[in-house]
Amino acid sequence: MTEPRLRRDQSGWLLASTTLTLAPHAEHLPLALGALCALLLLWRGILAHTGRALPHRLLLLALAAGIVAIVQIEFKHLFGKDPGIALLAGLLSLKLLETDSVRDGRAVVLLSFFMQLGQFLYQQNMAIAALALLGSVAAIASLLALQGSVTAPRLRAGAATRLVLQGVPLMLVLFVLFPRVQGPLWGLPADAYSSVTGLSNSMAPGDMARLSESSEIAFRAAFEGDLPPPAERYWRGPVLSRFDGHTWRPGRTHATDAPAYRSQGIAHSYTLTLEPHNQSWLLALDFPGSVPGLIYTDNFQLLSREPVRSRQRLTLVSYPHTPVGLDESPNILRQALDLPAGFNPRTRELGARLHAEANGADDIVTRTIAHFRNSRLRYTLDPAPLGRDDVDSFLFDTQQGFCEHFSAAFVVTLRAAGVPARVVTGYQGGEFNPVDGTLVIRQSDAHAWTEVWLAGQGWVRIDPTAASAPLRIQNGLAAAMPDSAHLPLLARTDLAWLRDLRNRLDALDNSWNQWVLGYNPARQKALLAALGFAEPDWQVLTALMGAASAIVMGLLTIWALRRRSSADAIDRSWTRFCRRLKTIGYERATWEGPLDFAERLARQRPDLADTVRRIASDYARLRYGPADADPALGQRFHQSIKNFRPR
């Protein structure tokens, strides 16, 4: 039996669902492949509109080979998340150009569903979920179009939306009870975390400036009580002690299960919600108290035992005024004085001069800060290129740079003057969101500062950026940049409406992260324990899912059986019409059809003949005629009966 060919409306729905499905993938596709997919979809739309024949199979085979070649050239292989999604995107676009039957249309819909799932391999945020939901509605509408007759797009979309809503209760049951899987949806080690951004474990000129151009959220902090002042909002990341003349890297460290310091002073309690960055550092405020299961290094970093590959929530207490490193080991101090030979001779000379003029280490630090301030160094995201001796070029030639330039130059100067110092990277500041009461720290808040070791004081934080750009510490990156500086749109503070919109979207996104994406195995276990299932195994979970699903399906069945359909509305109006005639003495016999009843009534009441014949004819067409009757006919039928007042 020959498969029926697609109608124009069916082709239109398939094209719409495919376009909505592929649109979110555009940013992940190679430029050439994305352009080719757009051209193929446009080509199919023109063919559907004009009614022309689909292209020959040989041409389709050549296009398929071209798609495979583009993916191979771009990714160097055909296996894995990125090349696999790219290949499917191209083939889905191409599939439309050979789809001319209902059977092929169903294959396009199934591919669309698979590609909607593929969106979550990159991100699982609320925007992606909304796009996937929109694509699913379009795909279901396509299935309805493939099965039914021509219907107005608005009615078709409404029917698809109702079907999706009917599936929501069952979706909630599976969401709550299906065993949670910790970690990303994609597990191949080669590319599971290729898209994460954040701090690196090294620092070279320009690294922080590039990172600060991103408005992505690095983490959020919800404090109990007042926020710490801006001068204490330093979120500690990698500590860099080794310098090769160009790049800073971590030194040798020792890790323990408890901090090497005794916490004291003001305490800040907060919950940290950390975005995945595929590294072990946890970016806590200085200096966190003991938390079981975490790792503390001798350079005061807080680490996780595994790389942070999924969103994590930690409840911490930090004590920023705790003295640390009072009895520092000689090996660490020697490492904090080391400078590579043959680099930055002018900065070495500056350090030697400061050492000769000063009265002790404290005075050297004070004089170095004064030198930086008096040099009128300029804070900018777009510094001039540096020479081989980066620090010399920054301090004496260009005199413009970002935080990594300031911190590196400060440490090199102090080391040349005989004072142990090192670079600390992390984040500084954050913006309070009044909508949900959290402090939001973005990649644009990435920062580098220094720590100096002073006898009797231990390691002391000194931020040389504050000497030239104090507004950076007090009010954030945007306040420290000149008006012409290139900033991420979401980092700008001069647009109040944009800031308010961003805060609301951030709060909504945070709620999604906490309650949907944050529903991890621990939270599922806690919920089930609250319901009386302390240690549920797979058998218990299976029984719970089965029982809950049966209840949901039963309720939906009862609702469907009691649901009033459009046919019910037609019968209700017809019954009202017959009841009004009965009240004036003209009752319809049980065996009498609508047209026969109208004819008998017309003979008995000629004054009502035209009205009752029209109403009876409309009822017969609506009740027993084609399912795709004109919607205007139904409106006329109901309105006619509403206005019918026989006497």
GROMACS .gro file of C-alpha atoms in nm, residues 17-392:
model
  376
   17SER     CA    1   0.958   2.158   1.470
   18THR     CA    2   1.294   2.088   1.305
   19THR     CA    3   1.387   2.458   1.307
   20LEU     CA    4   1.291   2.498   1.674
   21THR     CA    5   1.487   2.184   1.757
   22LEU     CA    6   1.806   2.288   1.579
   23ALA     CA    7   1.807   2.657   1.675
   24PRO     CA    8   1.951   2.602   2.028
   25HIS     CA    9   2.229   2.388   1.878
   26ALA     CA   10   2.347   2.665   1.645
   27GLU     CA   11   2.610   2.801   1.886
   28HIS     CA   12   2.768   2.456   1.920
   29LEU     CA   13   2.783   2.374   1.548
   30PRO     CA   14   3.074   2.458   1.318
   31LEU     CA   15   2.998   2.777   1.125
   32ALA     CA   16   3.000   2.600   0.787
   33LEU     CA   17   2.766   2.325   0.909
   34GLY     CA   18   2.530   2.572   1.076
   35ALA     CA   19   2.506   2.772   0.753
   36LEU     CA   20   2.445   2.454   0.551
   37CYS     CA   21   2.166   2.343   0.789
   38ALA     CA   22   1.999   2.684   0.754
   39LEU     CA   23   2.018   2.664   0.374
   40LEU     CA   24   1.872   2.312   0.371
   41LEU     CA   25   1.580   2.419   0.590
   42LEU     CA   26   1.519   2.724   0.372
   43TRP     CA   27   1.530   2.507   0.060
   44ARG     CA   28   1.272   2.268   0.208
   45GLY     CA   29   1.048   2.558   0.301
   46ILE     CA   30   1.056   2.693  -0.054
   47LEU     CA   31   0.975   2.350  -0.197
   48ALA     CA   32   0.682   2.311   0.045
   49HIS     CA   33   0.548   2.656  -0.043
   50THR     CA   34   0.580   2.617  -0.420
   51GLY     CA   35   0.482   2.249  -0.438
   52ARG     CA   36   0.789   2.156  -0.643
   53ALA     CA   37   0.944   1.809  -0.642
   54LEU     CA   38   1.206   1.710  -0.387
   55PRO     CA   39   1.571   1.682  -0.503
   56HIS     CA   40   1.710   1.365  -0.658
   57ARG     CA   41   1.860   1.102  -0.429
   58LEU     CA   42   2.204   1.137  -0.585
   59LEU     CA   43   2.212   1.503  -0.485
   60LEU     CA   44   2.103   1.407  -0.134
   61LEU     CA   45   2.383   1.151  -0.112
   62ALA     CA   46   2.636   1.414  -0.218
   63LEU     CA   47   2.506   1.653   0.049
   64ALA     CA   48   2.526   1.379   0.311
   65ALA     CA   49   2.889   1.314   0.217
   66GLY     CA   50   2.955   1.688   0.246
   67ILE     CA   51   2.806   1.697   0.595
   68VAL     CA   52   3.025   1.407   0.707
   69ALA     CA   53   3.331   1.577   0.554
   70ILE     CA   54   3.261   1.904   0.736
   71VAL     CA   55   3.229   1.724   1.070
   72GLN     CA   56   3.546   1.522   1.007
   73ILE     CA   57   3.747   1.833   0.911
   74GLU     CA   58   3.619   2.036   1.208
   75PHE     CA   59   3.651   1.774   1.483
   76LYS     CA   60   3.912   1.535   1.331
   77HIS     CA   61   3.689   1.240   1.426
   78LEU     CA   62   3.323   1.134   1.412
   79PHE     CA   63   3.275   0.994   1.761
   80GLY     CA   64   3.192   1.183   2.079
   81LYS     CA   65   2.940   1.440   2.193
   82ASP     CA   66   3.028   1.737   1.973
   83PRO     CA   67   3.084   1.558   1.640
   84GLY     CA   68   2.786   1.330   1.707
   85ILE     CA   69   2.547   1.617   1.768
   86ALA     CA   70   2.685   1.808   1.470
   87LEU     CA   71   2.641   1.505   1.243
   88LEU     CA   72   2.283   1.448   1.359
   89ALA     CA   73   2.199   1.816   1.310
   90GLY     CA   74   2.315   1.804   0.951
   91LEU     CA   75   2.140   1.475   0.876
   92LEU     CA   76   1.814   1.593   1.035
   93SER     CA   77   1.816   1.900   0.810
   94LEU     CA   78   1.888   1.678   0.512
   95LYS     CA   79   1.618   1.427   0.608
   96LEU     CA   80   1.352   1.692   0.547
   97LEU     CA   81   1.461   1.717   0.183
   98GLU     CA   82   1.367   1.353   0.121
   99THR     CA   83   1.058   1.350   0.342
  100ASP     CA   84   0.747   1.329   0.128
  101SER     CA   85   0.542   1.067   0.312
  102VAL     CA   86   0.378   1.033   0.652
  103ARG     CA   87   0.616   0.750   0.746
  104ASP     CA   88   0.923   0.966   0.677
  105GLY     CA   89   0.756   1.249   0.867
  106ARG     CA   90   0.738   1.031   1.179
  107ALA     CA   91   1.111   0.961   1.146
  108VAL     CA   92   1.178   1.337   1.137
  109VAL     CA   93   0.975   1.383   1.456
  110LEU     CA   94   1.166   1.106   1.636
  111LEU     CA   95   1.498   1.264   1.532
  112SER     CA   96   1.371   1.598   1.658
  113PHE     CA   97   1.293   1.449   1.998
  114PHE     CA   98   1.642   1.301   2.016
  115MET     CA   99   1.804   1.633   1.926
  116GLN     CA  100   1.597   1.810   2.192
  117LEU     CA  101   1.745   1.572   2.445
  118GLY     CA  102   2.088   1.653   2.301
  119GLN     CA  103   2.052   2.016   2.414
  120PHE     CA  104   2.093   1.902   2.774
  121LEU     CA  105   2.433   1.749   2.699
  122TYR     CA  106   2.567   2.106   2.689
  123GLN     CA  107   2.358   2.288   2.948
  124GLN     CA  108   2.066   2.216   3.179
  125ASN     CA  109   1.956   2.569   3.260
  126MET     CA  110   1.601   2.699   3.255
  127ALA     CA  111   1.630   2.863   2.913
  128ILE     CA  112   1.736   2.534   2.754
  129ALA     CA  113   1.447   2.356   2.928
  130ALA     CA  114   1.203   2.616   2.790
  131LEU     CA  115   1.342   2.576   2.437
  132ALA     CA  116   1.320   2.198   2.464
  133LEU     CA  117   0.959   2.228   2.584
  134LEU     CA  118   0.874   2.455   2.291
  135GLY     CA  119   1.038   2.214   2.048
  136SER     CA  120   0.850   1.921   2.204
  137VAL     CA  121   0.516   2.097   2.162
  138ALA     CA  122   0.598   2.161   1.796
  139ALA     CA  123   0.703   1.797   1.745
  140ILE     CA  124   0.382   1.667   1.905
  141ALA     CA  125   0.181   1.907   1.690
  142SER     CA  126   0.363   1.758   1.389
  143LEU     CA  127   0.255   1.408   1.495
  144LEU     CA  128  -0.105   1.527   1.529
  145ALA     CA  129  -0.087   1.685   1.184
  146LEU     CA  130   0.048   1.361   1.036
  147GLN     CA  131  -0.247   1.170   1.184
  148GLY     CA  132  -0.534   1.417   1.136
  149SER     CA  133  -0.695   1.642   0.881
  150VAL     CA  134  -0.624   2.006   0.811
  151THR     CA  135  -0.670   2.216   1.124
  152ALA     CA  136  -0.595   2.577   1.208
  153PRO     CA  137  -0.237   2.614   1.349
  154ARG     CA  138  -0.369   2.770   1.669
  155LEU     CA  139  -0.598   2.474   1.738
  156ARG     CA  140  -0.323   2.225   1.651
  157ALA     CA  141  -0.075   2.395   1.886
  158GLY     CA  142  -0.340   2.406   2.159
  159ALA     CA  143  -0.405   2.031   2.127
  160ALA     CA  144  -0.031   1.958   2.146
  161THR     CA  145   0.004   2.180   2.453
  162ARG     CA  146  -0.281   1.997   2.627
  163LEU     CA  147  -0.112   1.663   2.559
  164VAL     CA  148   0.213   1.793   2.710
  165LEU     CA  149   0.029   1.922   3.017
  166GLN     CA  150  -0.137   1.584   3.063
  167GLY     CA  151   0.210   1.430   3.085
  168VAL     CA  152   0.332   1.671   3.355
  169PRO     CA  153   0.199   1.468   3.656
  170LEU     CA  154   0.374   1.152   3.537
  171MET     CA  155   0.689   1.353   3.468
  172LEU     CA  156   0.684   1.481   3.828
  173VAL     CA  157   0.651   1.127   3.963
  174LEU     CA  158   0.954   1.013   3.763
  175PHE     CA  159   1.150   1.326   3.857
  176VAL     CA  160   1.096   1.270   4.229
  177LEU     CA  161   1.130   0.891   4.245
  178PHE     CA  162   1.358   0.784   3.960
  179PRO     CA  163   1.712   0.718   4.095
  180ARG     CA  164   1.924   1.031   4.060
  181VAL     CA  165   2.253   1.014   3.873
  182GLN     CA  166   2.523   1.248   3.999
  183GLY     CA  167   2.744   1.413   3.740
  184PRO     CA  168   2.702   1.535   3.383
  185LEU     CA  169   2.470   1.375   3.130
  186TRP     CA  170   2.766   1.312   2.902
  187GLY     CA  171   3.034   1.087   3.044
  188LEU     CA  172   3.308   1.046   2.783
  189PRO     CA  173   3.627   1.178   2.948
  190ALA     CA  174   3.754   1.336   2.627
  191ASP     CA  175   3.487   1.601   2.605
  192ALA     CA  176   3.259   1.573   2.908
  193TYR     CA  177   3.391   1.898   3.054
  194SER     CA  178   3.534   2.072   2.751
  195SER     CA  179   3.298   2.369   2.778
  196VAL     CA  180   3.357   2.469   3.142
  197THR     CA  181   3.522   2.802   3.210
  198GLY     CA  182   3.694   2.950   3.512
  199LEU     CA  183   4.026   3.001   3.679
  200SER     CA  184   4.335   2.818   3.562
  201ASN     CA  185   4.611   2.678   3.782
  202SER     CA  186   4.856   2.917   3.617
  203MET     CA  187   4.866   3.289   3.542
  204ALA     CA  188   5.030   3.484   3.262
  205PRO     CA  189   4.976   3.842   3.145
  206GLY     CA  190   4.629   3.874   2.992
  207ASP     CA  191   4.476   3.563   3.150
  208MET     CA  192   4.264   3.745   3.407
  209ALA     CA  193   4.166   4.017   3.161
  210ARG     CA  194   4.027   3.759   2.919
  211LEU     CA  195   3.838   3.581   3.196
  212SER     CA  196   3.693   3.911   3.321
  213GLU     CA  197   3.524   3.965   2.986
  214SER     CA  198   3.284   3.681   3.068
  215SER     CA  199   2.957   3.748   3.251
  216GLU     CA  200   2.901   3.380   3.338
  217ILE     CA  201   2.826   3.307   3.701
  218ALA     CA  202   3.113   3.138   3.886
  219PHE     CA  203   2.926   3.081   4.213
  220ARG     CA  204   2.669   3.227   4.453
  221ALA     CA  205   2.688   3.283   4.826
  222ALA     CA  206   2.391   3.315   5.062
  223PHE     CA  207   2.502   3.465   5.395
  224GLU     CA  208   2.341   3.426   5.735
  225GLY     CA  209   2.322   3.783   5.857
  226ASP     CA  210   2.507   4.080   5.712
  227LEU     CA  211   2.739   4.054   5.416
  228PRO     CA  212   3.112   4.094   5.483
  229PRO     CA  213   3.248   4.435   5.377
  230PRO     CA  214   3.388   4.455   5.019
  231ALA     CA  215   3.747   4.460   5.152
  232GLU     CA  216   3.693   4.108   5.291
  233ARG     CA  217   3.522   3.954   4.989
  234TYR     CA  218   3.828   3.769   4.862
  235TRP     CA  219   3.739   3.421   4.739
  236ARG     CA  220   4.058   3.218   4.747
  237GLY     CA  221   4.160   3.003   4.453
  238PRO     CA  222   4.503   2.877   4.337
  239VAL     CA  223   4.808   3.012   4.520
  240LEU     CA  224   5.099   3.067   4.280
  241SER     CA  225   5.457   3.066   4.411
  242ARG     CA  226   5.673   2.954   4.117
  243PHE     CA  227   5.768   3.208   3.850
  244ASP     CA  228   5.964   3.137   3.531
  245GLY     CA  229   5.984   3.496   3.411
  246HIS     CA  230   5.651   3.487   3.228
  247THR     CA  231   5.405   3.245   3.393
  248TRP     CA  232   5.311   3.188   3.756
  249ARG     CA  233   5.235   2.835   3.876
  250PRO     CA  234   5.155   2.664   4.208
  251GLY     CA  235   5.439   2.559   4.433
  252ARG     CA  236   5.471   2.241   4.631
  253THR     CA  237   5.193   2.199   4.884
  254HIS     CA  238   5.094   1.963   5.162
  255ALA     CA  239   4.728   1.875   5.227
  256THR     CA  240   4.549   1.765   5.544
  257ASP     CA  241   4.193   1.694   5.656
  258ALA     CA  242   4.183   1.996   5.886
  259PRO     CA  243   4.313   2.354   5.862
  260ALA     CA  244   4.661   2.430   5.997
  261TYR     CA  245   4.538   2.748   6.169
  262ARG     CA  246   4.322   2.815   6.470
  263SER     CA  247   4.009   3.003   6.368
  264GLN     CA  248   3.940   3.325   6.556
  265GLY     CA  249   3.779   3.665   6.517
  266ILE     CA  250   3.466   3.760   6.322
  267ALA     CA  251   3.285   3.468   6.161
  268HIS     CA  252   3.084   3.473   5.837
  269SER     CA  253   2.843   3.183   5.784
  270TYR     CA  254   2.728   3.125   5.429
  271THR     CA  255   2.612   2.865   5.179
  272LEU     CA  256   2.821   2.845   4.865
  273THR     CA  257   2.661   2.723   4.541
  274LEU     CA  258   2.953   2.652   4.312
  275GLU     CA  259   2.917   2.609   3.938
  276PRO     CA  260   3.116   2.321   3.782
  277HIS     CA  261   3.469   2.418   3.675
  278ASN     CA  262   3.643   2.077   3.657
  279GLN     CA  263   3.901   2.175   3.921
  280SER     CA  264   3.934   2.089   4.289
  281TRP     CA  265   3.938   2.434   4.447
  282LEU     CA  266   3.626   2.549   4.632
  283LEU     CA  267   3.678   2.927   4.634
  284ALA     CA  268   3.595   2.997   4.997
  285LEU     CA  269   3.642   3.323   5.182
  286ASP     CA  270   3.957   3.345   5.392
  287PHE     CA  271   3.983   3.139   5.617
  288PRO     CA  272   3.725   2.856   5.638
  289GLY     CA  273   3.673   2.648   5.949
  290SER     CA  274   3.692   2.272   5.954
  291VAL     CA  275   3.440   2.078   5.743
  292PRO     CA  276   3.451   1.696   5.732
  293GLY     CA  277   3.535   1.553   5.392
  294LEU     CA  278   3.722   1.855   5.257
  295ILE     CA  279   4.096   1.911   5.212
  296TYR     CA  280   4.304   2.198   5.351
  297THR     CA  281   4.642   2.285   5.203
  298ASP     CA  282   4.934   2.456   5.374
  299ASN     CA  283   4.880   2.760   5.150
  300PHE     CA  284   4.525   2.785   5.294
  301GLN     CA  285   4.327   2.664   4.995
  302LEU     CA  286   4.006   2.470   5.049
  303LEU     CA  287   3.984   2.174   4.811
  304SER     CA  288   3.737   1.905   4.718
  305ARG     CA  289   3.851   1.544   4.701
  306GLU     CA  290   3.723   1.525   4.344
  307PRO     CA  291   3.711   1.788   4.067
  308VAL     CA  292   3.396   1.999   4.082
  309ARG     CA  293   3.215   1.855   3.780
  310SER     CA  294   2.861   1.930   3.890
  311ARG     CA  295   2.697   2.210   4.084
  312GLN     CA  296   2.786   2.183   4.454
  313ARG     CA  297   2.639   2.340   4.767
  314LEU     CA  298   2.856   2.385   5.073
  315THR     CA  299   2.779   2.539   5.409
  316LEU     CA  300   3.092   2.712   5.540
  317VAL     CA  301   3.207   2.944   5.816
  318SER     CA  302   3.505   3.171   5.739
  319TYR     CA  303   3.718   3.376   5.978
  320PRO     CA  304   3.891   3.648   5.772
  321HIS     CA  305   4.094   3.789   6.063
  322THR     CA  306   4.259   3.461   6.156
  323PRO     CA  307   4.642   3.488   6.166
  324VAL     CA  308   4.796   3.227   5.934
  325GLY     CA  309   5.150   3.110   5.867
  326LEU     CA  310   5.306   3.254   6.183
  327ASP     CA  311   5.549   2.961   6.195
  328GLU     CA  312   5.594   2.911   5.824
  329SER     CA  313   5.834   2.644   5.705
  330PRO     CA  314   6.172   2.758   5.567
  331ASN     CA  315   6.109   2.569   5.241
  332ILE     CA  316   5.792   2.767   5.168
  333LEU     CA  317   5.963   3.096   5.254
  334ARG     CA  318   6.257   3.013   5.024
  335GLN     CA  319   6.012   2.935   4.747
  336ALA     CA  320   5.842   3.271   4.810
  337LEU     CA  321   6.176   3.450   4.749
  338ASP     CA  322   6.283   3.270   4.434
  339LEU     CA  323   6.325   3.469   4.111
  340PRO     CA  324   6.440   3.335   3.773
  341ALA     CA  325   6.780   3.458   3.660
  342GLY     CA  326   6.805   3.691   3.364
  343PHE     CA  327   6.457   3.842   3.381
  344ASN     CA  328   6.327   4.189   3.477
  345PRO     CA  329   6.658   4.360   3.569
  346ARG     CA  330   6.498   4.702   3.626
  347THR     CA  331   6.247   4.562   3.876
  348ARG     CA  332   6.530   4.378   4.054
  349GLU     CA  333   6.716   4.703   4.079
  350LEU     CA  334   6.405   4.875   4.219
  351GLY     CA  335   6.371   4.604   4.483
  352ALA     CA  336   6.737   4.633   4.582
  353ARG     CA  337   6.701   5.009   4.618
  354LEU     CA  338   6.390   4.975   4.834
  355HIS     CA  339   6.567   4.721   5.050
  356ALA     CA  340   6.860   4.960   5.104
  357GLU     CA  341   6.635   5.258   5.187
  358ALA     CA  342   6.385   5.083   5.414
  359ASN     CA  343   6.391   4.997   5.782
  360GLY     CA  344   6.267   4.638   5.780
  361ALA     CA  345   6.016   4.434   5.586
  362ASP     CA  346   5.712   4.640   5.690
  363ASP     CA  347   5.876   4.955   5.555
  364ILE     CA  348   5.968   4.781   5.229
  365VAL     CA  349   5.602   4.690   5.174
  366THR     CA  350   5.491   5.046   5.253
  367ARG     CA  351   5.748   5.195   5.016
  368THR     CA  352   5.652   4.953   4.739
  369ILE     CA  353   5.285   5.045   4.769
  370ALA     CA  354   5.381   5.413   4.759
  371HIS     CA  355   5.592   5.354   4.449
  372PHE     CA  356   5.302   5.186   4.270
  373ARG     CA  357   5.069   5.470   4.364
  374ASN     CA  358   5.313   5.742   4.261
  375SER     CA  359   5.384   5.570   3.929
  376ARG     CA  360   5.022   5.638   3.827
  377LEU     CA  361   4.976   5.290   3.688
  378ARG     CA  362   4.656   5.260   3.489
  379TYR     CA  363   4.403   4.981   3.538
  380THR     CA  364   4.265   4.857   3.206
  381LEU     CA  365   4.122   4.547   3.041
  382ASP     CA  366   4.313   4.622   2.721
  383PRO     CA  367   4.679   4.680   2.815
  384ALA     CA  368   4.953   4.742   2.562
  385PRO     CA  369   5.168   4.444   2.455
  386LEU     CA  370   5.462   4.366   2.683
  387GLY     CA  371   5.817   4.268   2.599
  388ARG     CA  372   6.026   3.971   2.709
  389ASP     CA  373   6.058   4.115   3.060
  390ASP     CA  374   5.687   4.143   3.139
  391VAL     CA  375   5.721   4.306   3.478
  392ASP     CA  376   5.979   4.563   3.361
   0.00000   0.00000   0.00000
